[in-house]
Structures are given as C-alpha cells and as structure tokens.
Coordinates of C-alpha atoms in Angstrom, one line a residue:
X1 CA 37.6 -7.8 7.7
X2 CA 34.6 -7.2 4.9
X3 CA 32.2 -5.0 5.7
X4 CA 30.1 -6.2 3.0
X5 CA 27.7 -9.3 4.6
X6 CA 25.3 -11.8 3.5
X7 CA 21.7 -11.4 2.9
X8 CA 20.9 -13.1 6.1
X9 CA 23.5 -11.5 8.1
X10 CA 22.6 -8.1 7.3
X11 CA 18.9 -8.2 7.6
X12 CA 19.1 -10.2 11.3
X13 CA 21.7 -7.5 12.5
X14 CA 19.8 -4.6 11.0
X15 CA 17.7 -3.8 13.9
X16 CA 20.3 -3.8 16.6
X17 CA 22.9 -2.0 14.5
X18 CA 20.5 1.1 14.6
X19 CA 20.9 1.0 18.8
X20 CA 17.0 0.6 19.8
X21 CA 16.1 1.4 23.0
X22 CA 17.9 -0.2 26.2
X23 CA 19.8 -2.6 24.0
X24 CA 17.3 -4.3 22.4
X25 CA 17.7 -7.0 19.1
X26 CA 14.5 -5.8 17.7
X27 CA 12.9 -2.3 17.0
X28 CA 10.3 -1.9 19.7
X29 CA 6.7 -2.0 19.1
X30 CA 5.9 1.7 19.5
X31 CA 1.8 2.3 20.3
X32 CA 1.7 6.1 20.3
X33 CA -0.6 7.9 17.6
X34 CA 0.8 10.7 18.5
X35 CA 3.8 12.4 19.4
X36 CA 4.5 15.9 21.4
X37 CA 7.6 18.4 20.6
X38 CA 8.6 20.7 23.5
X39 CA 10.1 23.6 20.4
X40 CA 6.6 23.5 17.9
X41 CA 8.8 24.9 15.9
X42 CA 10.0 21.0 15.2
X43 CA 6.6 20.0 14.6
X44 CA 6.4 23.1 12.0
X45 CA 9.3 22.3 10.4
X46 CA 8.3 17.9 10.4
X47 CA 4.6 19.4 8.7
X48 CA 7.0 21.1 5.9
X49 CA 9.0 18.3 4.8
X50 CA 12.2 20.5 6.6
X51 CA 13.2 17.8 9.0
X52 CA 12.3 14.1 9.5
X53 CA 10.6 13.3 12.5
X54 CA 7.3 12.2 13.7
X55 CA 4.2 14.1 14.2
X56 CA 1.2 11.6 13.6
X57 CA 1.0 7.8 12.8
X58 CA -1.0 7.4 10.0
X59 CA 2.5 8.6 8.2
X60 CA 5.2 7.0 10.0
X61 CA 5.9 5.2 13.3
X62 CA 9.4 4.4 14.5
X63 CA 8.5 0.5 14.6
X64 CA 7.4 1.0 11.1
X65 CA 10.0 3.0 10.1
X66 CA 12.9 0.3 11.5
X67 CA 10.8 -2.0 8.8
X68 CA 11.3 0.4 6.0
X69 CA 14.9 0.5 6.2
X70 CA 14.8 -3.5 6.5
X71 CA 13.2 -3.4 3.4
X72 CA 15.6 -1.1 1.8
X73 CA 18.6 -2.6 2.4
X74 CA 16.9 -6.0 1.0
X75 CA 16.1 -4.5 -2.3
X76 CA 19.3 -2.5 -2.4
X77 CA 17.4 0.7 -2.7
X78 CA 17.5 4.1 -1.3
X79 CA 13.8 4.5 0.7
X80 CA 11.0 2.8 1.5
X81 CA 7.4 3.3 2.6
X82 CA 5.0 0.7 4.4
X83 CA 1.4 0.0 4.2
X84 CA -1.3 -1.6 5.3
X85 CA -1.3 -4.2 2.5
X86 CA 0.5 -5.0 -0.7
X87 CA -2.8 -3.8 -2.6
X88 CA -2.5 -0.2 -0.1
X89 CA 1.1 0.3 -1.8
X90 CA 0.2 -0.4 -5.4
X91 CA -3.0 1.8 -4.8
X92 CA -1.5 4.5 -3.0
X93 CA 1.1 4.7 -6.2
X94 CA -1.2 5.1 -8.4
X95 CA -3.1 7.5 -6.5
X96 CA -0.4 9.8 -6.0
X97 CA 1.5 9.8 -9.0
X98 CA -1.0 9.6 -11.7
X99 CA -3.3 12.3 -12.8
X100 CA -6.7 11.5 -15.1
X101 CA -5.1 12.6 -18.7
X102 CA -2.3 10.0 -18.2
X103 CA -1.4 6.1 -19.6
X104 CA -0.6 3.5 -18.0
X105 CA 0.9 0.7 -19.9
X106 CA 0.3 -2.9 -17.5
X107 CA 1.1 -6.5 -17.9
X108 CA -2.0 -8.6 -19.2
X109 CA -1.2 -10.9 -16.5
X110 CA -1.9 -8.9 -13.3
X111 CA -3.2 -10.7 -10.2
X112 CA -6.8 -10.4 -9.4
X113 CA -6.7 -7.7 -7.2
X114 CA -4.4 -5.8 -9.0
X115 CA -5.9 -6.1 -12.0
X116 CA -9.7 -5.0 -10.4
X117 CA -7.7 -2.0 -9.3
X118 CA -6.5 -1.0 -12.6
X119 CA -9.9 -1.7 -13.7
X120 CA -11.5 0.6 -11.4
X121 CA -8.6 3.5 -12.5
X122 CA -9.7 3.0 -15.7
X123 CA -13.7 3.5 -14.4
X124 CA -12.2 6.9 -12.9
X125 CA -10.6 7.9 -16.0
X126 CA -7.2 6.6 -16.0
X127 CA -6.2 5.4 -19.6
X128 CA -4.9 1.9 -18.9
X129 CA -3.5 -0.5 -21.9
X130 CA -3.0 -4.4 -20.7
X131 CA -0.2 -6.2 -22.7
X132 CA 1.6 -9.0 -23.1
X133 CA 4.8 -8.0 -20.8
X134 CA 7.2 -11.5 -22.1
X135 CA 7.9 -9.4 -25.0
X136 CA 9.0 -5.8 -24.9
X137 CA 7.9 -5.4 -28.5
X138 CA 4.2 -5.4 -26.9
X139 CA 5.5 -2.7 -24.4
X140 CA 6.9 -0.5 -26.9
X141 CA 4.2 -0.5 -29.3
X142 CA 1.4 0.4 -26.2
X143 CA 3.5 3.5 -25.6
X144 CA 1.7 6.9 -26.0
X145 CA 2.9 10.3 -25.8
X146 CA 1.4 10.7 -22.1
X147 CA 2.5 7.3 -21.1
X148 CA 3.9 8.0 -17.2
X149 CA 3.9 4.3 -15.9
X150 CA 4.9 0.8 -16.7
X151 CA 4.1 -1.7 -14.2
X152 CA 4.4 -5.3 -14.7
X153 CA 5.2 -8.0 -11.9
X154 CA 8.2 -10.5 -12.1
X155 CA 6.5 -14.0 -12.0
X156 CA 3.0 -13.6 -12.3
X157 CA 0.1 -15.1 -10.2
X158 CA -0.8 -17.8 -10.8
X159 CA 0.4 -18.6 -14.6
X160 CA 3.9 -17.7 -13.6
X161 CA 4.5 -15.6 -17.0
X162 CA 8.2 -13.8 -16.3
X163 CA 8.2 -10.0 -17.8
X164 CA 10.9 -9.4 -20.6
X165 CA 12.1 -7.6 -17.2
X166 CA 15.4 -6.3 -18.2
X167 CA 14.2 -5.1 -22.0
X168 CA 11.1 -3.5 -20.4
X169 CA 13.8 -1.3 -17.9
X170 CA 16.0 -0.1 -21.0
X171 CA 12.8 0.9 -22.9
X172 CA 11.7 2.5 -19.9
X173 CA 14.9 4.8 -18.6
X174 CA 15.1 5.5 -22.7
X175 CA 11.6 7.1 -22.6
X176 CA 11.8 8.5 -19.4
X177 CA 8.6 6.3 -18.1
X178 CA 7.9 5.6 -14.5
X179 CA 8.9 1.5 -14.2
X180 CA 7.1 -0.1 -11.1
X181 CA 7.9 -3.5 -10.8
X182 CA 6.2 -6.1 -8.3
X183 CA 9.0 -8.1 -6.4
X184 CA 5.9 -9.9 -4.5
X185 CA 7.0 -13.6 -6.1
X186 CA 10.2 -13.4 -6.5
X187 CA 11.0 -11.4 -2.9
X188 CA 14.3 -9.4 -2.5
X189 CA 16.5 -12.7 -1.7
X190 CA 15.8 -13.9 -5.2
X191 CA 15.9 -10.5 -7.3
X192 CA 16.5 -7.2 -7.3
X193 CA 14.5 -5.2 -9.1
X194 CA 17.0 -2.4 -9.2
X195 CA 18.8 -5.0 -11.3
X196 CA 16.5 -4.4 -14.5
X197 CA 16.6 -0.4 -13.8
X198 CA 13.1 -0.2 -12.1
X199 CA 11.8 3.2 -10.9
X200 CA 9.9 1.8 -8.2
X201 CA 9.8 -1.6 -6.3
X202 CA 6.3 -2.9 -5.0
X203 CA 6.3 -5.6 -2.3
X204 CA 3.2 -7.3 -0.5
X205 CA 5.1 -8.0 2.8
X206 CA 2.4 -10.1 3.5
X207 CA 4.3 -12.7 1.4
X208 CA 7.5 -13.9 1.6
X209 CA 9.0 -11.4 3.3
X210 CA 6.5 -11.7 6.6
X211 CA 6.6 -15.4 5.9
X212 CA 4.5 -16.9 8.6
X213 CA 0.7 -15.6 7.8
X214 CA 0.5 -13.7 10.9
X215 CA 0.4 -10.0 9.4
X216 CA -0.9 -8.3 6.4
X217 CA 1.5 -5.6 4.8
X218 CA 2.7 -3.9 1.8
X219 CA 6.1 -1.5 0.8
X220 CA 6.9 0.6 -2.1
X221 CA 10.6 1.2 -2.5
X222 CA 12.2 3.9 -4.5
X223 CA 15.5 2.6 -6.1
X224 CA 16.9 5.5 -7.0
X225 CA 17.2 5.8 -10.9
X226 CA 14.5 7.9 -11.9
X227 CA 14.1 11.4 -12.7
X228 CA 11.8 13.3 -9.9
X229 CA 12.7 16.4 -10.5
X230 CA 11.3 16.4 -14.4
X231 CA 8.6 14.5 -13.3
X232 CA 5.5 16.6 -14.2
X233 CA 3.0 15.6 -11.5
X234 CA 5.1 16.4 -8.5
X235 CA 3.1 18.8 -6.5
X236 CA 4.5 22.3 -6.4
X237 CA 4.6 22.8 -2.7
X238 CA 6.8 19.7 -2.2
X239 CA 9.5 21.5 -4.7
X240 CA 10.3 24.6 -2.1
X241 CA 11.0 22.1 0.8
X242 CA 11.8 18.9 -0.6
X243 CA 15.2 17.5 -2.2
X244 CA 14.4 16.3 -5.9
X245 CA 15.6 12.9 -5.3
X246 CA 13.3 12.6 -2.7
X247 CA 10.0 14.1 -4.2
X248 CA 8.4 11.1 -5.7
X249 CA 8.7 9.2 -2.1
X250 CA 8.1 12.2 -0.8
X251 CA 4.7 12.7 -2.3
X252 CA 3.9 8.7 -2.1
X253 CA 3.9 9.1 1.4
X254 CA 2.0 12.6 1.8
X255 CA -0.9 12.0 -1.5
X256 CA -0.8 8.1 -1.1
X257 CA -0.2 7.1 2.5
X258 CA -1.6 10.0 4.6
X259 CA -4.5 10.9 2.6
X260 CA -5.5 7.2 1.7
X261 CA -4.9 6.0 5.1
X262 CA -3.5 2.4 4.2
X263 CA -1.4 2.6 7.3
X264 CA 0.2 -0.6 8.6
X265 CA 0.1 -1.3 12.5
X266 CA 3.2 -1.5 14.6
X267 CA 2.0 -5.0 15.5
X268 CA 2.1 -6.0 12.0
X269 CA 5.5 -4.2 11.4
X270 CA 6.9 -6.0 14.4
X271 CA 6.0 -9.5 13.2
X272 CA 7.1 -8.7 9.5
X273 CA 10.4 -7.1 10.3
X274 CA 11.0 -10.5 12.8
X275 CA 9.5 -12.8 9.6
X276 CA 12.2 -10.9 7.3
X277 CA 14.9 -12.1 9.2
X278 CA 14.7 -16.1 7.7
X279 CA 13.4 -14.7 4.5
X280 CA 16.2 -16.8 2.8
X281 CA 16.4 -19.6 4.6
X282 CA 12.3 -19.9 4.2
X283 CA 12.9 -19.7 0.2
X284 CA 16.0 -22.0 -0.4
X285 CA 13.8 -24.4 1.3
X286 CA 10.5 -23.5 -0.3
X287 CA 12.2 -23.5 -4.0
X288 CA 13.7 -27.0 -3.2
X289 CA 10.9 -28.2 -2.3
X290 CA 8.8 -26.7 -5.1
X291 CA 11.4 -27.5 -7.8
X292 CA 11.2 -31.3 -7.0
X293 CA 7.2 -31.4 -6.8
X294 CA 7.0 -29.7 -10.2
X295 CA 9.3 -32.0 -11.9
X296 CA 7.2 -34.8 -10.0
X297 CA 3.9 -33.5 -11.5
X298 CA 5.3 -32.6 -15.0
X299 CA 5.8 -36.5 -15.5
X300 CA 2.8 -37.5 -13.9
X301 CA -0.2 -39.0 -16.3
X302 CA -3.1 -36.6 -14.5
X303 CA -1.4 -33.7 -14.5
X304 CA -1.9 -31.4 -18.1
X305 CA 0.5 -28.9 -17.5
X306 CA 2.7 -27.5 -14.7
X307 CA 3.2 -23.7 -14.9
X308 CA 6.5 -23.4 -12.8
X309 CA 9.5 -21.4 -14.5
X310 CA 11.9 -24.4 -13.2
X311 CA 10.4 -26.9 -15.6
X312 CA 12.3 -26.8 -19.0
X313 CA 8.6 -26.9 -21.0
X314 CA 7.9 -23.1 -19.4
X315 CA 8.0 -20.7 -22.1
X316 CA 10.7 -18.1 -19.9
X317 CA 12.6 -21.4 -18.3
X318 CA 15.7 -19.8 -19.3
X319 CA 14.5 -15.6 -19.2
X320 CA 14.4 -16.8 -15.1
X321 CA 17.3 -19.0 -14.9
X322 CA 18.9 -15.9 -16.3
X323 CA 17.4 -13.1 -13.2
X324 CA 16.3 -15.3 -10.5
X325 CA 18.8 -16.5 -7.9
X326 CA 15.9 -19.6 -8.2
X327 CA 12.9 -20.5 -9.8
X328 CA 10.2 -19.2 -6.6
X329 CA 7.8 -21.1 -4.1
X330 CA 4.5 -20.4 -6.6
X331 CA 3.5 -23.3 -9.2
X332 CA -0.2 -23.8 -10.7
X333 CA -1.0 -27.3 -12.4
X334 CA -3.9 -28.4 -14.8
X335 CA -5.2 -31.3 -14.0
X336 CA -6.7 -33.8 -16.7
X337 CA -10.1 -33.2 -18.0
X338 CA -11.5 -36.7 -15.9
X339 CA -10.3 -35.1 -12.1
X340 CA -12.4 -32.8 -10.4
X341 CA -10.2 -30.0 -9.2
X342 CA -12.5 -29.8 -6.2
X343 CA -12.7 -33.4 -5.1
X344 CA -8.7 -33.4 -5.6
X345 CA -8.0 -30.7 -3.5
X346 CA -10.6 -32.3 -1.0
X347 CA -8.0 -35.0 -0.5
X348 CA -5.6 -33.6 0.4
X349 CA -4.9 -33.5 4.1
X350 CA -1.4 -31.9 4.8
X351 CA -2.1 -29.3 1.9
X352 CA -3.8 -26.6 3.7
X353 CA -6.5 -25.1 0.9
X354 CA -5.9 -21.1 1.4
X355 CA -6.0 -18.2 -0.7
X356 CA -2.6 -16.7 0.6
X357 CA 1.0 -17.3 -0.8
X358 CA 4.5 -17.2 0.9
X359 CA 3.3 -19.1 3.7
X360 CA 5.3 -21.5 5.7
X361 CA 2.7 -23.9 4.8
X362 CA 2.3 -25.6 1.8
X363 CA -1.3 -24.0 0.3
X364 CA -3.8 -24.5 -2.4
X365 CA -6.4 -23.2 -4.1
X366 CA -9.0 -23.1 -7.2
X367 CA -8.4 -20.2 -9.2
X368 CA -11.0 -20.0 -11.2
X369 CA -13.7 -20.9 -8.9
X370 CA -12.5 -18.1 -6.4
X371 CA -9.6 -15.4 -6.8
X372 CA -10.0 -15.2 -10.8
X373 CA -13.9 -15.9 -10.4
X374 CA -14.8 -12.4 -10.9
X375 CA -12.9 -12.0 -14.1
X376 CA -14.9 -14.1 -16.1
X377 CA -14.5 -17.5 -18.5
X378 CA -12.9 -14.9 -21.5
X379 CA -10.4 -12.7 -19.2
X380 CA -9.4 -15.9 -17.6
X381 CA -8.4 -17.5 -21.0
X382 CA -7.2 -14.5 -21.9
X383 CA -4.8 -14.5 -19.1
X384 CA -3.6 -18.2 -19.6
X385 CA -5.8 -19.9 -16.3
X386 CA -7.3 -22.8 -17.6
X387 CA -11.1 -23.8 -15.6
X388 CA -9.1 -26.8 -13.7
X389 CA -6.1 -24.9 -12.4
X390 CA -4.8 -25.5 -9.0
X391 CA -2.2 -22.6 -7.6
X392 CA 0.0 -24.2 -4.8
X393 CA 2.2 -22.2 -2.8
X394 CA 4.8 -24.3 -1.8
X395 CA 5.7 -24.2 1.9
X396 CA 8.8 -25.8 3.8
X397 CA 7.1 -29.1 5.2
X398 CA 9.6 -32.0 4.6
X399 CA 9.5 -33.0 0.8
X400 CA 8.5 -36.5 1.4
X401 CA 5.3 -35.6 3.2
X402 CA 3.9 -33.6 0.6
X403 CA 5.0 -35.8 -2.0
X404 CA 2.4 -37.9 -0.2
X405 CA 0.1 -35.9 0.1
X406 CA -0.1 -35.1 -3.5
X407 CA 0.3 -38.6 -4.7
X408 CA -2.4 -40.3 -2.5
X409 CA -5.1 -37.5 -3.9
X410 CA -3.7 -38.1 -7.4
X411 CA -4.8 -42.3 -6.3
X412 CA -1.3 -43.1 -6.0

C-alpha cells in the first residue's frame, strides 16, 4: 500500500494522525496563555531555544501549532509559523531579518497593503527597489552588493502579473539572496513555492486556505533551501542554542512573532486548520467557475480587458499554464469607458461587493476607488490598474447563477 496520499487525504487526516486528545479528528481549541512546568528547569531550557515546548502564547499554542504543521505539509516544506494576519507574517519577516543598511529588491506589483508596508520600511530606512518581477532581467539588474531579500508574489492582486518565478529562484540561490515568495493567490494546492527554490513561503491564511471568511490569519514557511547559518543577521545568542537550519525560523518567531505580537487566536487557528481541509475541492471549483466567466467577459462588447492568466490575450498565459496546477479564483476586468464601474457593481445582486478574496462567495470590488485609493492616479498606472477596474474573486456558487448575475448588470 502507498504511503504517499493525495493533497486532500493528507491534509483531512493530518490532525488525527498526530493522536489529539481523547481521540479527537481535530486539534482542540486550547485557551491557556499560559502554561506551568513542575521541573523550571523545562521552562529554562524552552526560554533557551534547548527544547520545544510551551511557555507563553503569544509564541506558540498547541492549536496553533497543529495548524503550522498543516501548513507545512501543504507547501511541502520543513516549518512553519502563524500569525495574526497575512500582513503580521510579511511584517514580522521583514522586521526580523532585515537590518537598516540592507536592499530589498520587490515586485512593482505588490498589493496595497504590502506595498504601504514596504513603503513605510523605506520611511525607516530600509533601501527598497520596486521592479518589474515578469522578467528576471529587471531582478538582476536591481541587485546591489547588500541585497538580502527578494520578494515577489505569484499572481499579483488585482492585475494578475505572474513573477518570472522560476528565473527569479536560480538568480536568487546563485547570489545567495533571501527569496520570499507569496503563495497567497495561488495557495499550496495550486503551487509550491519550494518548486521555483524559494527561501521563504508567505501565506495569508485568511484566503484560500481558511476559505470561508470566518478568520483572519497569516503563515510564513521555511522551505528548507537557504543558507542560515551564513546568513549575517542571525542574532548571535540564537547560534549557541539553535541548530543552523533552524535559525532563520528560529529568529522569525522570537524578533518577529514574540516581539511584534501579531499572534493569531486559537479560535482563528481552529476554523482555518478545519477551512484547509476542502482547500482543493473549494479551488477546482472556484477556477472552473472563474475560467468560464473570464472567457465569457473576454468576448463580451463592454468589457475592455480581462486580466485573468487563463485567457490566451494575458501576457504570462503560458509562464502559468507552465507552474500552476490552474489558472486561480482572482480576475479583474475593465469595463468600457460609457459603464459606471459603480452603478455596475450596484447591480449586481448575487455578487456580494467585499474587499476580501478566497471566499466561498463570489466578491467584488472597485480598486481604484478603495484598496489602491491611497496609491494615487500615477502609482496605479504605474502598476497596470486602470480607473474602471473591477477585481472579482470568484466563489463556488453554481456557474449559471453568476453568469446571471453578471449578464443582467451588463443589460443582458
């Protein structure tokens, strides 16, 4: 018999292979803050990095823990480490791995958010270059001689630009540069990161992975290719006590998640790690479903462009063909010049008009009007968002009822 399983298989088993308490198919939701040792000596040697264990919950819980492993196994790496929210982890990275004299080389096409944070690095003194990740060529030629980090996302919000993902990792592991890819719109069931030779996976759990829009979350995996124990910004204490494979994690979870406090709730892990379990099931639907309603608005007369890396016009159709197991749930559209982005989106009834993505629910949203507003008219040219863009994130209603929805707002 095969001891290798299928995605599905091994995620919904994962919990009740690790024998939880009294037999239970989940982890269970552990409330405790804090936890007593009758030898202190325990506790001693958990404060020293000597032994894993538990000794206050703003670092690790064993609900929260039982998701990190989940999350491991899904991006076939060798640790994890939860947070709060998606934007906690790619903080937290940051924060603990990057001193003031160092570059950072980033994909011009960042999400809001993460591209505010970067922003604010670069108020703190952070030297940050933002460039055009499709071609490596733009990569290579950002590089500095204190470059520590690359970090570029695999489909990008909401222009769904791909990263020259694989190049990018070569160039990286020659250099010896941090790589930090964001799996957020892609998720685990589609691509691996590890695939491309990424240092470090970023997830927003809050996405596909947690599914339902019931709990905010983030991860930050460590694959296991990179080169801790050369890295220069390792703090020294962690070498005495600290196994060099482990030491970027190590100090992740001690600079970034203890001292930044982006801790995520057992409640939250709870309903995440139960949400991972139909990740794929969730996604085969959501990409059929988003497949045949960009194909539906690439031929349609009032719609100007669909940005969705299944249509053969997309500039990286074949780039994701290529690394993605499919083409994602996320699509943006430009509408002609004589619709009202606002009045269309008003007409739709099923649609539900949200800011979130990797819902069950089929959602939409302005983006320049709201989660690019901040950016400004230039950046958001800059970044490919035209003023009318709508970003959909396609749920797993039945297709017909959002095809519709669509085509009675378009005046069908």
């Amino acid at each position: 018999m095969s001891t290798k399983k299928g995605f599905t298989t091994t995620i919904l088993h994962a919990d009740r292979l690790g024998k939880p308490e009294h037999g239970s198919l989940h982890k269970p939701i552990h409330t405790s803050v804090t936890y007593g040792h009758e030898d202190v000596q325990d506790l001693v040697d958990i404060f020293q990095n000597k032994k894993s264990g538990y000794a206050y919950s703003r670092q690790g819980n064993p609900t929260i823990t039982a998701l990190e492993q989940k999350v491991t196994q899904m991006e076939h790496g060798v640790s994890s480490i939860a947070f709060s929210t998606g934007m906690a982890a790619i903080s937290a990275t940051v924060m603990a791995l990057i001193k003031g004299t160092d570059h950072i080389v980033a994909s011009s096409f960042l999400f809001g958010n993460s591209r505010s944070i970067f922003q604010t690095f670069i108020d703190m003194g952070i030297s940050i270059d933002f460039v055009d990740a499709t071609l490596v060529d733009n990569v290579r030629a950002a590089i500095k001689e204190n470059t520590r980090m690359v970090f570029v996302e695999t489909i990008a919000n909401p222009a769904t630009q791909i990263a020259d993902l694989k190049n990018i990792g070569d160039l990286c592991q020659e250099k010896g540069i941090l790589y930090v890819v964001d799996n957020t719109m892609t998720s685990p069931y589609l691509f691996n990161p590890v695939n491309v030779k990424a240092s470090l996976v970023i997830n927003s759990l809050t996405k596909y992975i947690g599914g339902h829009g019931n709990a905010l979350g983030g991860a930050v995996t460590n694959a296991g290719l990179f080169d801790w124990a050369n890295y220069p910004n390792i703090f020294p204490g962690f070498k005495t006590t600290v196994k060099p494979e482990n030491l970027g994690m190590t100090q992740i979870r001690k600079k970034g998640l203890r001292d930044s406090g982006g801790t995520l709730s057992p409640e939250a892990a709870h309903s995440i790690s139960v949400g991972a379990e139909t990740l794929a099931l969730r996604l085969d639907r959501a990409c059929s479903n988003a497949l045949a309603l960009a194909q539906y608005f690439d031929k349609h007369p009032k719609v100007k462009k669909v940005f969705y890396p299944g249509v053969e016009s997309h500039p990286q159709h074949a780039l994701a063909g290529e690394l993605f197991a499919r083409y994602g749930g996320l699509m943006s559209i430009e509408l002609d010049e004589s619709i009202d982005c606002l009045a269309f989106l008003n007409k739709l009834k099923l649609v539900v008009k949200s800011s979130n993505l990797g819902d069950t629910r089929t959602l939409a949203i302005p983006v320049a009007q709201t989660i690019f507003f901040e950016l400004g008219a230039e950046r958001r040219a800059e970044m490919g968002i035209p003023e009318s863009m709508i970003r959909l994130s396609i749920g797993i209603e039945d297709l017909e009822d959002l095809l519709e929805d669509f085509k009675t707002a378009l005046g069908e």
